[in-house]
Amino acid sequence: MGIDPVTVIAALIVASTPILLAAIGEMVVEKTGVLNLGVEGMMVTGAVMGFVTTVETGSPTLGFVAGMASGMALSLIFGLLTQLLLSNQVATGLALTLFGLGLSALLGVGYPGATLPPVADPFPAAMADIPVLGPILFGHSLVTYLSVVLVAAVWFVLGFTRTGLIIRAVGENHDAAHALGYKVIRIRLMAIMFGGACAGLGGAFLSIVRVQNWVDGMTAGAGWIALALVVFASWKPWRVLLGAYLFGGITALQLRLQAAGISIPVEILSMSPYVITILVLVIMSSDRSRAALNAPAALGKVFHATG
Amino acid sequence: MKTFTKLMTSGLLALGLAAPAVAQDDPLQVGFVYVGSIGDLGWTHEHDQSRLAMQEHFGDAVETTYVENVPEGADAERVLTQMALSGADLIFTTSFGYMDPTNNVAARFPNVMFEHATGYRRDTPNMSTYSARFYEGRAVMGHIAGNMTESNIVGYIGSYPIPEVIRGINSAFIHARAVNPDVEFRVVWAYTWFDPAVEAEAAQALIDQGADVILQHTDSTAPMTVMQDAGVIGFGQASDMGQFAPTPRVSAIIDNWAPYYIARTQAVMDGTWESMDTWGGIGSGMVRIGEMTDAIPAEVRASAQALADSIASGEHHPFTGPLNRQDGTPWLAEGEVADDGTLAGMDFYVEGITAEIPN
């Protein structure tokens, strides 16, 4: 019995949406030279706040907004600590993940198993019934389309606008950007909040659309995958999209291969995205001249304004 | 990663260290180590419900603590050491992967009693093991699945290819085949006990392959949501999952640990506790069949109940010959029943299952 490629593609798009959202947000953060390892914590907080808000108000839209807002609020803690109080970004980011996981468990007490109102799809059901194209292009929730639009928007802003130029300048050399009169800290804070909102939205998508339930720690490492994805994509927006669909696609495909009774080495398939990420990291660190791989030069460095 | 609650609880345990040594008439300290969160609505939830029932039974005579989301491995050893140091008298560890850590720590604390769920190693006299014959419940689920499927494809979400899970697949398959000779099983290994996104994805993959009944051996309710949307049916796992009744959840296998926890705690109080292995089934109440809903036709409900009753009374053993292994070699002769040793280490499918067990 074979596998229907259409259902695999439709499934991988949905499965990839949370990590795509989190990764594109984190990419912008890293483009300004800040490494926020708290993606997992922001996602899981977005998941619980999105779910709780949807249950209480009956509106998935408000749920998504709450997810974004809570991710943003959490990222703001990280921003204040690292940008104004100059704390270590790696340690602060890790702490944010631990904090987010604990906070979400606390906020979600009593909510597991609550039922959600259905999320309306933007396209009528009839369009999703069109053979081949229907399930792939028209069968998703609005947030999935938004995630792709967001990738395009980030690509455009970073590559073709003055704002993008400033963001990149801050990430490549914060001292030079500062000397030119750009508000390094303000720009970084805004990027951090954008990243938090994206991660929160990704988490809310997971709880409201994908799983339609809240369970403790439900992101189960998706935030870490998003972080790996940014490196994998070498900080390029369309490669983030490609990478997310690849990561999601491998999961969707290996489960379907199993369901079809085809015996495959599942472990090898499951670990392949991580192996590729490690390879990218090795190549990156092996040779200075490979700066073409695009890591922002000031990534993770503390900025202290002088003069 | 899900370490925050654990850190918090360990922190509280560490604080407990400062307290003076426990006097004789102080309440008995009983600790629990959980692999998931108590809000998982499945495996860990049910252990915690049983802990609460035990606590209620003994009242002030017992004090219980628990640590959730403890990773299987070195972390577990640290948490267990912490618990033993802070004065626990009896500790239950509730996941297969805690087997080595529990035995290691038990060797260092001969005066603390340890109970490990679903394992088989009892290295020291203060180690016991306990488990439930979930495969007896699986037999009933398989009977219902075989009757209910119209596509003749039953999906099965497995966690890890370990004997406990393989036993469940075999038991369900044997009893599905008994009532429906055309039924086929499709097995997907999720390689996790708990990851809602992957579990939901696995359920969707099975539905895309034509499955209209799905059994799960993972802990979250995520597959239920997918089944609900797709209009297929399934069974509550470990816990009742009654919020999904009457469909997609048409029945459930419920783990009921409370009587065991009460009995073992009582044994420590009385000084009669000794190292032993317990394997309870439907008969002893450790495995319960959740209410069968109206989505199942009345005659199937009756025959499923009859099957459960005959297993409970010992009249029917789910693994009764003639049965062949998957490769066609004979396993059990006509009327022969499987011995517990073979069941405990089961690493093969029975004849008729087309999938392969991954290495």
XYZ file of C-alpha atoms in Angstrom:
666
model
C 0.000 0.000 0.000
C 1.479 3.308 -1.059
C 1.507 6.756 0.384
C -0.489 9.631 -1.003
C 2.017 12.464 -1.570
C -0.752 15.053 -1.382
C -1.662 14.174 2.206
C 2.014 14.119 3.154
C 2.545 17.627 1.805
C -0.653 18.919 3.417
C 0.374 17.341 6.725
C 3.928 18.619 6.650
C 2.776 22.194 6.080
C 0.602 22.060 9.201
C 3.206 20.203 11.257
C 5.886 22.744 10.324
C 3.940 25.913 11.028
C 4.837 26.271 14.754
C 8.579 25.837 14.206
C 8.491 28.033 11.109
C 6.898 30.891 13.058
C 9.302 30.551 15.982
C 12.316 30.236 13.697
C 11.550 33.254 11.520
C 11.102 35.369 14.658
C 14.340 34.108 16.161
C 16.129 34.769 12.880
C 15.252 38.460 13.064
C 16.432 38.547 16.696
C 19.738 36.957 15.746
C 20.072 39.312 12.778
C 20.290 42.155 15.307
C 23.073 40.274 17.097
C 21.071 38.845 19.992
C 20.932 35.125 20.749
C 17.714 34.285 22.611
C 17.726 30.650 23.718
C 14.346 31.118 25.407
C 12.298 30.196 22.312
C 10.951 27.008 23.905
C 9.801 28.913 26.984
C 8.083 31.617 24.942
C 6.393 29.020 22.720
C 5.007 27.010 25.592
C 3.767 30.169 27.331
C 2.122 31.250 24.088
C 0.539 27.808 23.864
C -1.001 27.944 27.325
C -2.129 31.588 27.124
C -3.579 31.044 23.660
C -5.462 27.997 24.851
C -6.722 29.530 28.085
C -7.851 32.705 26.336
C -9.659 30.753 23.624
C -11.440 28.621 26.199
C -12.454 31.643 28.286
C -13.513 33.989 25.481
C -14.571 31.483 22.841
C -12.551 33.360 20.240
C -9.514 31.693 18.635
C -8.482 35.086 17.241
C -8.188 36.508 20.747
C -6.337 33.332 21.656
C -3.737 33.951 18.982
C -3.381 37.568 20.103
C -2.950 36.452 23.717
C -0.357 33.905 22.637
C 1.598 36.601 20.833
C 1.267 39.042 23.723
C 2.465 36.531 26.301
C 5.434 35.504 24.152
C 6.242 39.181 23.742
C 5.956 39.851 27.471
C 8.315 37.000 28.260
C 10.799 38.145 25.624
C 10.693 41.613 27.133
C 12.019 40.187 30.412
C 14.888 38.695 28.434
C 15.374 41.995 26.591
C 15.526 44.078 29.757
C 17.949 41.688 31.436
C 20.320 41.312 28.515
C 20.120 44.755 26.917
C 19.758 47.107 29.872
C 21.310 45.062 32.687
C 23.873 43.439 30.343
C 23.360 39.899 31.614
C 24.787 36.928 29.732
C 22.516 36.105 26.785
C 23.029 32.337 26.821
C 22.367 31.954 30.531
C 19.405 34.347 30.458
C 17.898 32.572 27.470
C 18.177 29.162 29.115
C 16.645 30.560 32.286
C 13.793 31.983 30.220
C 13.034 28.509 28.853
C 12.958 27.009 32.344
C 10.833 29.898 33.560
C 8.413 29.594 30.649
C 7.947 25.854 31.168
C 7.224 26.306 34.857
C 4.998 29.334 34.385
C 2.964 27.618 31.679
C 2.438 24.550 33.882
C 1.144 26.863 36.606
C -1.110 28.907 34.313
C -2.550 25.793 32.697
C -3.692 24.077 35.893
C -7.274 22.935 35.429
C -7.350 23.482 31.676
C -6.169 20.175 30.180
C -9.062 18.551 28.374
C -11.167 21.714 28.012
C -12.927 21.908 24.665
C -12.236 24.607 22.109
C -14.476 26.315 19.579
C -13.486 25.300 16.046
C -11.107 27.594 14.171
C -12.642 28.883 10.948
C -10.591 28.257 7.797
C -10.187 31.207 5.445
C -11.116 29.238 2.339
C -14.501 27.502 1.876
C -14.440 23.736 2.348
C -15.330 23.227 -1.321
C -11.949 24.648 -2.372
C -10.111 22.185 -0.146
C -11.831 19.407 -2.097
C -10.156 20.357 -5.380
C -7.951 17.390 -6.279
C -4.231 17.725 -5.452
C -4.086 21.524 -5.111
C -7.032 21.799 -2.718
C -5.610 20.032 0.335
C -2.146 21.521 -0.226
C -3.088 25.135 -0.886
C -6.561 25.767 0.515
C -7.036 23.430 3.451
C -5.146 25.299 6.178
C -5.877 27.746 8.930
C -5.160 31.444 8.542
C -2.071 31.321 10.754
C -0.397 28.882 8.363
C -0.797 31.342 5.488
C 0.345 34.123 7.775
C 3.548 32.232 8.532
C 4.464 32.120 4.840
C 3.543 35.783 4.367
C 5.744 36.573 7.350
C 8.724 34.848 5.745
C 8.217 36.904 2.593
C 7.862 40.094 4.631
C 11.043 39.411 6.631
C 12.901 38.611 3.415
C 11.741 41.866 1.853
C 12.377 44.074 4.869
C 15.832 42.648 5.605
C 16.993 42.665 2.010
C 15.384 45.651 0.389
C 14.596 48.366 2.910
C 16.462 50.890 4.975
C 15.041 49.322 8.143
C 16.567 46.019 7.106
C 19.909 47.664 6.520
C 19.841 49.174 10.011
C 18.874 45.825 11.575
C 21.754 44.117 9.821
C 24.187 46.910 10.722
C 23.312 46.519 14.403
C 23.851 42.770 14.165
C 27.127 42.962 12.264
C 28.850 45.736 14.199
C 26.957 47.384 17.035
C 29.717 49.883 17.762
C 29.685 51.184 14.202
C 25.900 51.343 14.203
C 26.010 53.209 17.483
C 28.593 55.650 16.116
C 26.273 56.340 13.214
C 23.611 57.312 15.715
C 21.356 54.267 15.606
C 19.705 53.297 18.868
C 21.234 49.836 19.167
C 19.415 48.860 22.350
C 16.034 50.119 21.187
C 16.344 48.284 17.860
C 17.388 45.087 19.600
C 14.530 45.309 22.089
C 12.052 45.677 19.255
C 13.543 42.690 17.442
C 13.435 40.622 20.644
C 9.757 41.475 21.094
C 9.034 40.537 17.486
C 10.762 37.217 18.078
C 8.724 36.673 21.253
C 5.459 37.419 19.452
C 6.328 34.951 16.675
C 7.271 32.210 19.146
C 4.091 32.860 21.135
C 1.989 32.647 17.978
C 3.716 29.392 17.048
C 2.883 27.979 20.472
C -0.717 29.173 20.259
C -1.049 27.502 16.847
C 0.122 24.259 18.399
C -2.443 24.301 21.213
C -5.385 25.899 19.383
C -5.127 24.372 15.901
C -2.740 21.438 15.859
C -3.446 19.558 19.085
C -6.567 21.452 20.245
C -5.689 20.808 23.827
C -3.333 21.986 26.524
C -0.935 19.525 28.103
C 2.091 20.414 30.206
C 5.275 20.869 28.209
C 3.411 20.232 24.992
C 5.965 21.958 22.754
C 8.287 19.017 23.568
C 11.423 20.611 22.158
C 9.935 22.487 19.171
C 11.668 25.672 20.355
C 15.057 23.993 20.226
C 14.351 22.754 16.729
C 13.490 26.337 15.751
C 16.859 27.499 17.097
C 18.676 24.787 15.157
C 16.696 25.758 12.108
C 18.025 29.327 12.121
C 21.583 28.018 11.983
C 20.611 25.386 9.431
C 19.177 28.153 7.250
C 22.314 30.262 7.750
C 20.122 33.253 8.630
C 18.286 33.398 5.294
C 14.461 33.692 5.405
C 13.533 31.383 2.525
C 15.936 28.764 3.784
C 14.150 28.936 7.140
C 10.936 28.072 5.283
C 12.668 25.275 3.406
C 14.285 23.952 6.570
C 11.027 24.040 8.543
C 9.207 22.091 5.825
C 12.118 19.665 5.660
C 12.087 19.097 9.443
C 8.279 18.819 9.482
C 8.284 16.787 6.296
C 10.609 14.158 7.674
C 8.343 13.645 10.700
C 5.207 13.451 8.575
C 6.874 11.156 6.059
C 8.442 8.700 8.481
C 5.149 8.196 10.347
C 3.369 7.581 7.049
C 6.024 5.171 5.816
C 5.503 3.216 9.026
C 1.717 3.338 8.698
C 2.038 2.020 5.144
C 4.007 -0.913 6.506
C 7.261 0.039 4.792
C 10.127 -0.766 7.138
C 12.621 2.052 7.343
C 15.293 2.988 9.842
C 13.157 5.534 11.669
C 15.963 6.717 13.938
C 18.177 7.691 11.011
C 15.399 9.657 9.331
C 14.446 11.382 12.581
C 17.961 12.487 13.380
C 18.898 13.628 9.878
C 17.867 17.301 10.332
C 20.011 17.524 13.465
C 22.951 15.895 11.739
C 22.679 18.445 8.939
C 22.538 21.267 11.506
C 25.688 19.993 13.213
C 27.402 19.747 9.833
C 26.460 23.351 9.081
C 27.898 24.407 12.442
C 31.114 22.478 11.836
C 31.598 23.970 8.384
C 30.867 27.421 9.772
C 33.423 27.208 12.542
C 36.052 25.458 10.435
C 37.084 28.419 8.365
C 36.958 32.175 8.843
C 36.526 32.807 5.139
C 33.239 30.985 5.253
C 31.703 34.036 6.808
C 29.580 33.815 3.667
C 27.604 31.375 5.748
C 26.202 34.529 7.113
C 26.307 34.450 10.902
C 25.816 38.014 12.215
C 29.246 39.148 13.397
C 28.010 40.595 16.692
C 25.836 37.572 17.564
C 25.712 37.044 21.309
C 28.116 39.874 22.102
C 27.287 42.335 24.853
C 26.863 45.920 23.718
C 28.021 48.614 26.070
C 27.674 52.113 24.681
C 30.874 54.118 24.968
C 31.063 57.832 24.450
C 13.871 20.565 29.303
C 10.756 20.125 31.411
C 12.910 20.560 34.403
C 11.458 23.605 36.054
C 8.863 21.878 38.193
C 11.417 19.228 38.948
C 13.957 21.813 40.060
C 11.347 23.447 42.226
C 10.334 20.184 43.838
C 13.931 19.058 44.277
C 14.596 22.399 45.876
C 11.788 21.823 48.334
C 13.128 18.349 49.021
C 16.559 19.802 49.662
C 15.012 22.193 52.168
C 13.443 19.187 53.861
C 16.990 17.963 54.481
C 17.449 20.629 57.074
C 14.653 19.176 59.203
C 15.707 17.054 62.189
C 15.734 13.285 61.904
C 12.325 11.668 61.688
C 10.928 10.443 65.014
C 9.181 7.089 65.275
C 5.601 8.333 65.429
C 5.965 10.728 62.514
C 3.876 9.978 59.403
C 5.283 7.471 56.933
C 6.976 9.288 54.048
C 6.073 7.948 50.615
C 7.674 9.388 47.476
C 6.605 9.075 43.828
C 8.727 9.730 40.742
C 6.773 10.458 37.548
C 8.012 10.463 33.964
C 5.342 12.879 32.689
C 3.265 15.628 34.218
C 0.278 14.877 36.429
C -1.809 16.861 33.931
C -1.123 14.456 31.045
C -4.587 12.883 31.458
C -2.986 9.492 30.931
C -0.305 7.356 32.552
C 1.108 9.797 35.092
C -2.309 11.287 35.846
C -3.566 7.851 36.844
C -0.558 7.176 39.090
C -1.159 10.490 40.781
C -4.877 9.806 41.243
C -3.895 6.550 42.919
C -1.398 8.406 45.103
C -4.182 10.756 46.213
C -6.508 7.824 46.886
C -3.779 6.219 48.992
C -3.210 9.498 50.848
C -6.918 9.774 51.569
C -7.062 6.171 52.775
C -4.322 6.714 55.382
C -5.013 10.351 56.213
C -2.439 11.824 58.593
C -0.579 8.563 58.983
C 1.111 9.056 55.606
C 2.805 11.973 53.926
C 3.301 11.778 50.161
C 5.561 13.771 47.855
C 6.048 13.511 44.130
C 8.424 14.810 41.485
C 7.072 15.014 37.939
C 8.740 15.207 34.532
C 11.833 13.353 35.688
C 13.901 12.265 32.668
C 14.790 8.577 32.527
C 18.502 8.282 33.250
C 21.039 10.063 35.410
C 18.575 12.747 36.509
C 16.314 10.072 37.955
C 19.155 8.779 40.116
C 19.757 12.270 41.486
C 16.067 12.802 42.277
C 15.827 9.390 43.947
C 18.919 10.008 46.059
C 17.465 13.334 47.098
C 14.190 11.698 48.083
C 15.881 8.926 50.053
C 18.130 11.425 51.838
C 15.195 13.606 52.810
C 13.579 10.814 54.768
C 11.342 8.841 52.412
C 10.473 5.359 53.718
C 8.919 4.018 50.529
C 9.485 5.217 46.959
C 7.519 4.323 43.828
C 9.174 4.926 40.456
C 6.642 4.766 37.673
C 8.363 4.290 34.343
C 10.301 1.476 32.682
C 13.358 3.669 32.132
C 13.855 4.144 35.884
C 14.861 0.508 36.257
C 18.635 0.971 36.548
C 18.540 4.221 38.558
C 16.085 2.709 41.046
C 18.203 -0.398 41.551
C 21.360 1.687 41.904
C 19.861 3.945 44.551
C 18.173 1.026 46.345
C 21.587 -0.579 46.809
C 22.792 2.535 48.603
C 19.774 2.951 50.904
C 18.987 -0.493 52.367
C 16.477 0.960 54.848
C 14.305 2.605 52.199
C 11.866 0.408 50.262
C 11.727 0.887 46.496
C 8.971 -0.134 44.092
C 9.582 0.054 40.349
C 6.679 -0.110 37.892
C 6.913 -2.225 34.718
C 10.491 -3.387 35.309
C 11.991 -6.770 36.180
C 15.225 -6.080 38.104
C 15.151 -6.670 41.876
C 18.850 -6.605 42.762
C 18.494 -5.983 46.491
C 15.985 -7.133 49.159
C 14.499 -3.624 49.333
C 13.440 -3.647 45.641
C 10.030 -4.726 44.381
C 8.532 -4.552 40.929
C 4.922 -4.208 39.932
C 3.005 -3.951 36.721
C -0.423 -4.537 35.294
C -1.496 -7.033 32.648
C -2.545 -4.333 30.234
C -2.672 -6.971 27.515
C -5.847 -8.312 29.137
C -7.490 -4.953 28.519
C -5.994 -4.850 25.013
C -7.744 -8.136 24.267
C -11.108 -6.503 24.976
C -10.181 -3.423 22.911
C -9.078 -5.687 20.049
C -12.381 -7.549 20.217
C -14.294 -4.264 19.925
C -11.972 -2.960 17.184
C -12.376 -6.126 15.107
C -16.137 -5.821 15.351
C -16.321 -2.100 14.669
C -13.914 -1.605 11.758
C -15.477 -1.255 8.333
C -12.291 -0.659 6.368
C -10.749 -3.701 8.119
C -7.723 -1.556 8.884
C -6.955 -0.931 12.532
C -4.257 1.587 13.403
C -1.975 1.234 16.402
C 0.198 4.023 17.800
C 3.098 2.437 19.656
C 5.546 4.264 21.888
C 8.718 2.172 21.918
C 9.124 -1.402 20.639
C 9.478 -2.929 24.127
C 7.800 -6.162 25.339
C 4.951 -4.362 27.137
C 3.849 -2.602 23.945
C 4.425 -5.583 21.640
C 2.357 -7.742 24.011
C -0.502 -5.263 23.712
C -0.362 -5.257 19.916
C -0.370 -9.080 19.781
C -3.202 -9.399 22.267
C -5.371 -6.836 20.477
C -4.616 -8.411 17.096
C -5.434 -11.978 18.193
C -8.833 -10.910 19.497
C -9.597 -8.673 16.526
C -8.788 -11.534 14.131
C -10.946 -13.902 16.163
C -14.063 -11.899 15.307
C -12.947 -10.542 11.923
C -10.642 -12.709 9.793
C -10.024 -9.850 7.324
C -8.710 -7.329 9.827
C -5.229 -5.877 9.361
C -3.110 -3.894 11.816
C -0.943 -0.943 10.870
C 1.587 0.023 13.522
C 3.310 3.398 13.860
C 6.094 3.850 16.414
C 6.153 7.374 17.808
C 9.387 6.839 19.796
C 8.002 8.885 22.659
C 5.607 8.283 25.543
C 4.446 11.856 25.426
C 4.639 14.357 22.555
C 1.165 15.609 21.616
C 2.234 16.937 18.213
C 3.893 13.689 17.123
C 1.032 11.587 18.510
C -1.523 13.676 16.608
C 0.590 13.360 13.464
C 0.794 9.581 13.909
C -2.995 9.326 14.242
C -3.426 11.406 11.092
C -0.955 9.208 9.196
C -2.933 6.094 10.173
C -6.231 7.681 9.173
C -4.724 8.669 5.812
C -3.851 4.988 5.374
C -7.502 4.039 5.806
C -7.628 3.102 9.495
C -11.072 3.655 11.036
C -10.283 2.334 14.528
C -7.124 3.428 16.346
C -5.535 2.044 19.485
C -2.865 4.100 21.184
C -0.101 3.195 23.570
C 1.115 6.749 24.154
C 0.010 9.004 26.964
C -1.620 12.176 25.628
C -5.133 12.823 24.357
C -3.858 14.443 21.146
C -4.763 11.419 18.951
C -8.341 11.639 20.296
C -8.728 15.142 18.901
C -7.600 13.979 15.466
C -9.929 10.971 15.627
C -12.816 13.243 16.550
C -12.208 15.454 13.500
C -11.877 12.451 11.193
C -14.866 10.568 12.613
C -12.948 7.428 13.551
C -13.010 5.731 16.955
C -10.428 4.861 19.583
C -9.910 3.972 23.227
C -8.811 5.849 26.322
C -5.277 4.868 27.295
C -4.146 4.488 30.912
C -6.846 6.934 32.009
C -10.545 7.018 31.120
C -10.259 10.051 28.785
C -14.018 10.319 29.317
C -14.181 13.875 28.004
C -13.999 12.330 24.508
C -16.994 10.011 25.068
C -19.257 8.825 23.475
C -17.057 9.135 20.374
C -14.227 8.992 19.463
C -13.536 7.333 22.833
C -15.799 4.293 22.885
C -14.118 2.553 25.831
C -10.844 2.676 27.737
C -8.143 0.740 29.522
C -7.766 2.277 32.960
C -4.789 1.633 35.205
C -5.928 1.415 38.788
C -2.911 1.468 41.081
C -4.654 2.646 44.262
C -5.308 -0.792 45.848
C -1.675 -1.753 45.262
C -0.299 1.484 46.697
C -2.509 1.123 49.759
C -1.507 -2.505 50.287
C 2.219 -1.819 49.949
C 2.152 1.230 52.202
C 0.264 -0.800 54.791
C 2.915 -3.514 54.494
C 5.678 -1.027 55.312
C 3.696 0.214 58.332
C 3.182 -3.340 59.563
C 6.779 -4.297 58.886
C 5.648 -7.079 56.548
C 6.993 -5.527 53.354
C 9.198 -7.822 51.307
C 10.727 -7.866 47.854
C 8.307 -9.327 45.317
C 6.955 -9.043 41.802
C 3.292 -8.221 41.263
C 1.529 -8.521 37.939
C -2.142 -7.734 38.332
C -4.837 -7.912 35.687
C -8.561 -7.372 35.224
C -9.243 -9.978 37.897
C -7.347 -8.169 40.647
C -8.747 -4.780 39.593
C -5.409 -3.297 38.527
C -6.707 -3.090 34.963
C -10.209 -1.752 34.475
C -12.265 -1.475 31.299
C -13.752 2.002 30.919
C -17.462 2.326 30.269
C -18.416 1.195 26.766
C -20.487 3.889 25.088
C -23.579 3.594 22.907
C -21.402 4.028 19.818
C -20.708 0.290 20.188
C -23.666 -1.943 19.177
C -25.331 -3.609 22.156
C -24.398 -7.170 21.152
C -20.715 -6.206 20.796
C -20.822 -4.518 24.206
C -22.250 -7.725 25.649
C -19.655 -9.977 24.017
C -16.818 -7.620 25.037
C -18.066 -7.663 28.612
C -18.275 -11.454 28.495
C -14.686 -11.587 27.258
C -13.540 -9.267 30.051
C -15.375 -11.387 32.610
C -13.870 -14.633 31.341
C -10.373 -13.089 31.496
C -11.058 -11.811 35.007
C -12.190 -15.230 36.211
C -9.122 -16.863 34.673
C -11.279 -18.939 32.341
C -9.753 -17.343 29.244
C -6.085 -16.416 28.804
C -5.536 -13.844 26.008
C -2.588 -15.882 24.736
C -4.102 -19.331 24.252
C -2.937 -21.694 21.483
C -2.929 -22.589 18.756
C -0.749 -19.587 18.010
C 2.169 -19.217 15.628
C 4.895 -16.626 15.576
C 4.910 -14.124 12.740
C 7.332 -16.249 10.671
C 4.958 -19.214 10.866
C 6.885 -21.263 13.424
C 4.631 -22.770 16.096
C 4.559 -21.006 19.466
C 1.656 -22.360 21.483
C -0.072 -25.699 20.839
C -3.836 -26.114 20.934
C -5.091 -25.112 24.382
C -1.639 -24.169 25.693
C -1.313 -20.779 27.395
C 1.718 -18.502 27.355
C 3.927 -18.494 30.445
C 4.701 -15.211 32.163
C 8.411 -15.399 31.329
C 7.760 -15.431 27.584
C 5.198 -12.663 27.919
C 7.530 -10.500 30.001
C 10.223 -10.627 27.332
C 7.968 -10.773 24.266
C 9.914 -9.547 21.239
C 7.967 -11.078 18.350
C 4.642 -10.573 16.607
C 2.116 -13.375 16.238
C 1.225 -14.761 12.840
C -0.946 -12.504 10.719
C 0.572 -9.145 11.617
C 2.290 -7.821 8.518
C 4.376 -5.061 10.121
C 7.930 -5.622 11.301
C 9.310 -4.812 14.733
C 12.095 -2.245 14.381
C 15.402 -3.184 15.967
